[in-house]
Amino acid sequence: MLNKNNSDKDNTVTRRSFGRPRGSKNKPKPPIVVTRVSPSAFKSNVFEFASGVNIAESLLCFASTHQRGLCVLSATGTITDVTLQQGDGTNMVFRGQFGIIIMNGLFVPPGSSPSGLTSLTVYLGRDHGRMIGGMVVGPLVASGPVMVMAATFANAIYVRNPLSNNHNDEDGLLGGFGGGDDGNYNSFGKKGGSSSKMCN
């Protein structure tokens, strides 16, 4: 005769529990460390200019020395005696001190192709709520501490529009910023190509 206790033990089904054991925790994941930064990545820069420094010329010199494009995002401070090109193409000289309200522009190393990319636009305020603005076509000299926020980049892709149908719309990279002097003058009265005198 079979033992009843043994038969009950044989008929018992062992169930395996599913899920995470009580009290367990997720293992911490190792942090992601970037060990190499792409040279084409945007980089933020804050430029400080002392009184008497030509801001436009200094930014162009930076772009030429580092062979990177520079996009001006904003600025604060005061400048003195500026020449601005108006919408109808006329140049107007404004003398005195002006507070910077808006400043934006693009600088590429001299001699880059395509030409005509470098420009700087400012809107300035004065007493009694007077505001002037236009494209800088002469020196932009700081009359006190000026802070400029900008982003630099390299290897920008030049796309010619309208887009063609041959799927080869990327005419080339601006990252090398190569190309010789095409004889054009940038907005600051300096001939494209060499800027060694300007940077000294």
mmCIF file of C-alpha atoms in Angstrom:
data_model
loop_
_atom_site.group_PDB
_atom_site.id
_atom_site.type_symbol
_atom_site.label_atom_id
_atom_site.label_comp_id
_atom_site.label_asym_id
_atom_site.label_seq_id
_atom_site.Cartn_x
_atom_site.Cartn_y
_atom_site.Cartn_z
ATOM 1 C CA MET A 1 0.000 0.000 0.000
ATOM 2 C CA LEU A 2 1.411 3.390 -1.033
ATOM 3 C CA ASN A 3 2.068 5.991 1.572
ATOM 4 C CA LYS A 4 -0.428 8.827 1.221
ATOM 5 C CA ASN A 5 2.099 11.470 2.196
ATOM 6 C CA ASN A 6 4.497 10.313 -0.520
ATOM 7 C CA SER A 7 1.771 10.394 -3.202
ATOM 8 C CA ASP A 8 0.769 13.949 -2.214
ATOM 9 C CA LYS A 9 4.404 15.056 -2.413
ATOM 10 C CA ASP A 10 4.747 13.551 -5.895
ATOM 11 C CA ASN A 11 1.624 15.296 -7.125
ATOM 12 C CA THR A 12 2.780 18.705 -5.878
ATOM 13 C CA VAL A 13 3.801 21.013 -8.767
ATOM 14 C CA THR A 14 6.589 23.463 -7.993
ATOM 15 C CA ARG A 15 5.806 26.900 -9.400
ATOM 16 C CA ARG A 16 8.609 29.253 -10.340
ATOM 17 C CA SER A 17 8.001 32.890 -9.537
ATOM 18 C CA PHE A 18 8.378 35.450 -12.326
ATOM 19 C CA GLY A 19 9.620 38.990 -12.160
ATOM 20 C CA ARG A 20 12.221 40.742 -10.130
ATOM 21 C CA PRO A 21 13.021 39.486 -6.632
ATOM 22 C CA ARG A 22 11.817 41.654 -3.826
ATOM 23 C CA GLY A 23 14.255 44.315 -2.772
ATOM 24 C CA SER A 24 16.283 44.202 -5.987
ATOM 25 C CA LYS A 25 17.216 47.382 -7.877
ATOM 26 C CA ASN A 26 18.299 48.285 -11.374
ATOM 27 C CA LYS A 27 22.026 48.208 -11.818
ATOM 28 C CA PRO A 28 23.352 51.724 -12.471
ATOM 29 C CA LYS A 29 24.370 52.229 -16.071
ATOM 30 C CA PRO A 30 27.842 53.587 -16.737
ATOM 31 C CA PRO A 31 27.853 57.249 -17.847
ATOM 32 C CA ILE A 32 28.340 58.063 -21.524
ATOM 33 C CA VAL A 33 31.622 59.915 -21.945
ATOM 34 C CA VAL A 34 32.360 61.745 -25.192
ATOM 35 C CA THR A 35 36.085 61.404 -25.726
ATOM 36 C CA ARG A 36 36.238 63.065 -29.128
ATOM 37 C CA VAL A 37 34.463 66.162 -30.374
ATOM 38 C CA SER A 38 33.768 66.515 -34.070
ATOM 39 C CA PRO A 39 35.596 69.478 -35.618
ATOM 40 C CA SER A 40 32.395 70.255 -37.518
ATOM 41 C CA ALA A 41 30.372 70.697 -34.337
ATOM 42 C CA PHE A 42 28.980 74.067 -33.346
ATOM 43 C CA LYS A 43 30.968 75.685 -30.543
ATOM 44 C CA SER A 44 29.735 78.518 -28.376
ATOM 45 C CA ASN A 45 32.028 81.490 -27.788
ATOM 46 C CA VAL A 46 31.733 84.618 -25.687
ATOM 47 C CA PHE A 47 33.955 87.485 -26.872
ATOM 48 C CA GLU A 48 34.827 90.427 -24.664
ATOM 49 C CA PHE A 49 36.075 93.631 -26.269
ATOM 50 C CA ALA A 50 37.745 96.456 -24.405
ATOM 51 C CA SER A 51 37.195 100.111 -25.177
ATOM 52 C CA GLY A 52 38.815 101.187 -28.437
ATOM 53 C CA VAL A 53 38.763 97.739 -30.101
ATOM 54 C CA ASN A 54 37.277 97.368 -33.581
ATOM 55 C CA ILE A 55 34.685 94.640 -32.992
ATOM 56 C CA ALA A 56 33.926 93.784 -36.613
ATOM 57 C CA GLU A 57 37.583 93.588 -37.579
ATOM 58 C CA SER A 58 38.412 91.413 -34.556
ATOM 59 C CA LEU A 59 35.646 88.914 -35.316
ATOM 60 C CA LEU A 60 36.781 88.634 -38.927
ATOM 61 C CA CYS A 61 40.348 88.109 -37.717
ATOM 62 C CA PHE A 62 39.173 85.305 -35.405
ATOM 63 C CA ALA A 63 37.386 83.555 -38.278
ATOM 64 C CA SER A 64 40.480 83.866 -40.467
ATOM 65 C CA THR A 65 42.954 82.712 -37.810
ATOM 66 C CA HIS A 66 40.933 79.652 -36.771
ATOM 67 C CA GLN A 67 39.568 78.908 -40.255
ATOM 68 C CA ARG A 68 36.025 78.628 -38.924
ATOM 69 C CA GLY A 69 32.792 80.354 -39.712
ATOM 70 C CA LEU A 70 31.361 82.561 -36.989
ATOM 71 C CA CYS A 71 27.692 83.367 -36.458
ATOM 72 C CA VAL A 72 26.978 86.347 -34.189
ATOM 73 C CA LEU A 73 23.904 85.757 -32.028
ATOM 74 C CA SER A 74 23.702 88.759 -29.713
ATOM 75 C CA ALA A 75 25.750 91.490 -28.054
ATOM 76 C CA THR A 76 25.616 94.024 -25.241
ATOM 77 C CA GLY A 77 27.595 97.196 -24.607
ATOM 78 C CA THR A 78 28.218 100.572 -26.209
ATOM 79 C CA ILE A 79 29.994 101.613 -29.394
ATOM 80 C CA THR A 80 31.012 104.931 -30.908
ATOM 81 C CA ASP A 81 31.028 106.508 -34.391
ATOM 82 C CA VAL A 82 29.605 103.904 -36.761
ATOM 83 C CA THR A 83 28.931 103.871 -40.523
ATOM 84 C CA LEU A 84 25.827 101.919 -41.543
ATOM 85 C CA GLN A 85 24.454 101.011 -44.954
ATOM 86 C CA GLN A 86 20.753 101.672 -45.283
ATOM 87 C CA GLY A 87 18.189 99.695 -47.239
ATOM 88 C CA ASP A 88 18.517 101.908 -50.303
ATOM 89 C CA GLY A 89 22.288 101.352 -50.437
ATOM 90 C CA THR A 90 23.352 104.704 -49.027
ATOM 91 C CA ASN A 91 25.971 104.890 -46.277
ATOM 92 C CA MET A 92 25.322 107.089 -43.260
ATOM 93 C CA VAL A 93 27.835 108.071 -40.578
ATOM 94 C CA PHE A 94 26.507 108.310 -37.019
ATOM 95 C CA ARG A 95 28.721 109.990 -34.443
ATOM 96 C CA GLY A 96 28.498 109.648 -30.703
ATOM 97 C CA GLN A 97 27.902 106.795 -28.324
ATOM 98 C CA PHE A 98 25.209 104.200 -28.963
ATOM 99 C CA GLY A 99 23.968 101.233 -26.966
ATOM 100 C CA ILE A 100 23.775 97.893 -28.767
ATOM 101 C CA ILE A 101 20.203 96.611 -29.002
ATOM 102 C CA ILE A 102 20.586 93.866 -31.626
ATOM 103 C CA MET A 103 23.680 92.513 -33.335
ATOM 104 C CA ASN A 104 23.795 89.569 -35.690
ATOM 105 C CA GLY A 105 25.896 88.533 -38.627
ATOM 106 C CA LEU A 106 28.085 85.964 -40.283
ATOM 107 C CA PHE A 107 31.860 85.888 -40.699
ATOM 108 C CA VAL A 108 33.804 83.480 -42.875
ATOM 109 C CA PRO A 109 37.561 83.539 -43.517
ATOM 110 C CA PRO A 110 38.605 85.942 -46.303
ATOM 111 C CA GLY A 111 38.949 84.258 -49.684
ATOM 112 C CA SER A 112 36.163 81.750 -48.980
ATOM 113 C CA SER A 113 33.817 80.685 -51.721
ATOM 114 C CA PRO A 114 31.091 81.741 -52.316
ATOM 115 C CA SER A 115 31.951 85.363 -51.622
ATOM 116 C CA GLY A 116 29.662 87.885 -50.018
ATOM 117 C CA LEU A 117 28.731 85.808 -46.974
ATOM 118 C CA THR A 118 30.453 88.020 -44.430
ATOM 119 C CA SER A 119 28.210 90.760 -43.068
ATOM 120 C CA LEU A 120 27.289 92.324 -39.750
ATOM 121 C CA THR A 121 24.024 94.098 -38.915
ATOM 122 C CA VAL A 122 23.404 96.178 -35.796
ATOM 123 C CA TYR A 123 20.545 98.105 -34.272
ATOM 124 C CA LEU A 124 21.624 100.806 -31.868
ATOM 125 C CA GLY A 125 19.795 102.934 -29.342
ATOM 126 C CA ARG A 126 20.429 106.472 -28.179
ATOM 127 C CA ASP A 127 18.910 109.060 -25.857
ATOM 128 C CA HIS A 128 15.235 109.951 -26.177
ATOM 129 C CA GLY A 129 14.409 106.500 -27.598
ATOM 130 C CA ARG A 130 16.074 107.091 -30.954
ATOM 131 C CA MET A 131 17.092 103.877 -32.727
ATOM 132 C CA ILE A 132 19.240 103.430 -35.835
ATOM 133 C CA GLY A 133 20.263 100.312 -37.711
ATOM 134 C CA GLY A 134 21.834 98.896 -40.829
ATOM 135 C CA MET A 135 24.734 96.861 -42.145
ATOM 136 C CA VAL A 136 28.147 97.788 -40.790
ATOM 137 C CA VAL A 137 30.393 99.111 -43.592
ATOM 138 C CA GLY A 138 33.158 100.662 -41.505
ATOM 139 C CA PRO A 139 34.815 100.324 -38.109
ATOM 140 C CA LEU A 140 32.625 99.269 -35.200
ATOM 141 C CA VAL A 141 34.635 100.517 -32.231
ATOM 142 C CA ALA A 142 33.721 99.702 -28.635
ATOM 143 C CA SER A 143 33.451 102.693 -26.310
ATOM 144 C CA GLY A 144 33.284 100.463 -23.254
ATOM 145 C CA PRO A 145 33.237 96.743 -22.449
ATOM 146 C CA VAL A 146 31.279 94.883 -25.161
ATOM 147 C CA MET A 147 30.224 91.229 -24.869
ATOM 148 C CA VAL A 148 29.393 89.258 -28.016
ATOM 149 C CA MET A 149 27.799 85.793 -28.007
ATOM 150 C CA ALA A 150 28.629 83.769 -31.107
ATOM 151 C CA ALA A 151 28.754 80.218 -32.444
ATOM 152 C CA THR A 152 31.553 78.891 -34.631
ATOM 153 C CA PHE A 153 31.344 76.087 -37.173
ATOM 154 C CA ALA A 154 33.277 74.327 -39.925
ATOM 155 C CA ASN A 155 32.525 72.143 -42.946
ATOM 156 C CA ALA A 156 29.300 73.927 -43.826
ATOM 157 C CA ILE A 157 27.611 72.504 -46.910
ATOM 158 C CA TYR A 158 26.953 74.959 -49.718
ATOM 159 C CA VAL A 159 23.627 74.160 -51.397
ATOM 160 C CA ARG A 160 22.675 75.976 -54.586
ATOM 161 C CA ASN A 161 18.960 76.599 -55.101
ATOM 162 C CA PRO A 162 16.667 75.835 -56.808
ATOM 163 C CA LEU A 163 17.447 72.188 -56.287
ATOM 164 C CA SER A 164 18.241 70.238 -59.422
ATOM 165 C CA ASN A 165 17.057 66.754 -60.346
ATOM 166 C CA ASN A 166 20.444 65.059 -60.484
ATOM 167 C CA HIS A 167 20.558 64.553 -56.680
ATOM 168 C CA ASN A 168 23.870 66.364 -56.534
ATOM 169 C CA ASP A 169 22.730 69.596 -54.992
ATOM 170 C CA GLU A 170 25.598 69.893 -52.514
ATOM 171 C CA ASP A 171 28.050 71.989 -54.503
ATOM 172 C CA GLY A 172 30.794 71.645 -51.931
ATOM 173 C CA LEU A 173 31.971 72.151 -48.392
ATOM 174 C CA LEU A 174 32.759 75.520 -46.948
ATOM 175 C CA GLY A 175 34.664 73.821 -44.141
ATOM 176 C CA GLY A 176 38.049 74.018 -45.821
ATOM 177 C CA PHE A 177 37.387 77.691 -46.491
ATOM 178 C CA GLY A 178 39.746 77.457 -49.409
ATOM 179 C CA GLY A 179 39.849 79.480 -52.566
ATOM 180 C CA GLY A 180 41.993 82.415 -53.516
ATOM 181 C CA ASP A 181 41.369 86.120 -53.481
ATOM 182 C CA ASP A 182 38.490 86.848 -55.826
ATOM 183 C CA GLY A 183 39.059 90.607 -55.691
ATOM 184 C CA ASN A 184 35.907 91.282 -53.704
ATOM 185 C CA TYR A 185 35.844 93.463 -50.623
ATOM 186 C CA ASN A 186 34.027 92.472 -47.491
ATOM 187 C CA SER A 187 31.789 94.795 -45.484
ATOM 188 C CA PHE A 188 34.622 96.241 -43.423
ATOM 189 C CA GLY A 189 36.774 97.702 -46.177
ATOM 190 C CA LYS A 190 39.356 94.914 -46.081
ATOM 191 C CA LYS A 191 40.158 93.062 -49.233
ATOM 192 C CA GLY A 192 39.420 89.328 -49.132
ATOM 193 C CA GLY A 193 42.339 86.927 -49.038
ATOM 194 C CA SER A 194 45.031 87.951 -46.606
ATOM 195 C CA SER A 195 44.286 89.263 -43.153
ATOM 196 C CA SER A 196 47.725 89.064 -41.558
ATOM 197 C CA LYS A 197 47.960 92.847 -41.225
ATOM 198 C CA MET A 198 44.504 93.019 -39.723
ATOM 199 C CA CYS A 199 45.261 90.370 -37.087
ATOM 200 C CA ASN A 200 48.530 91.875 -35.881
#
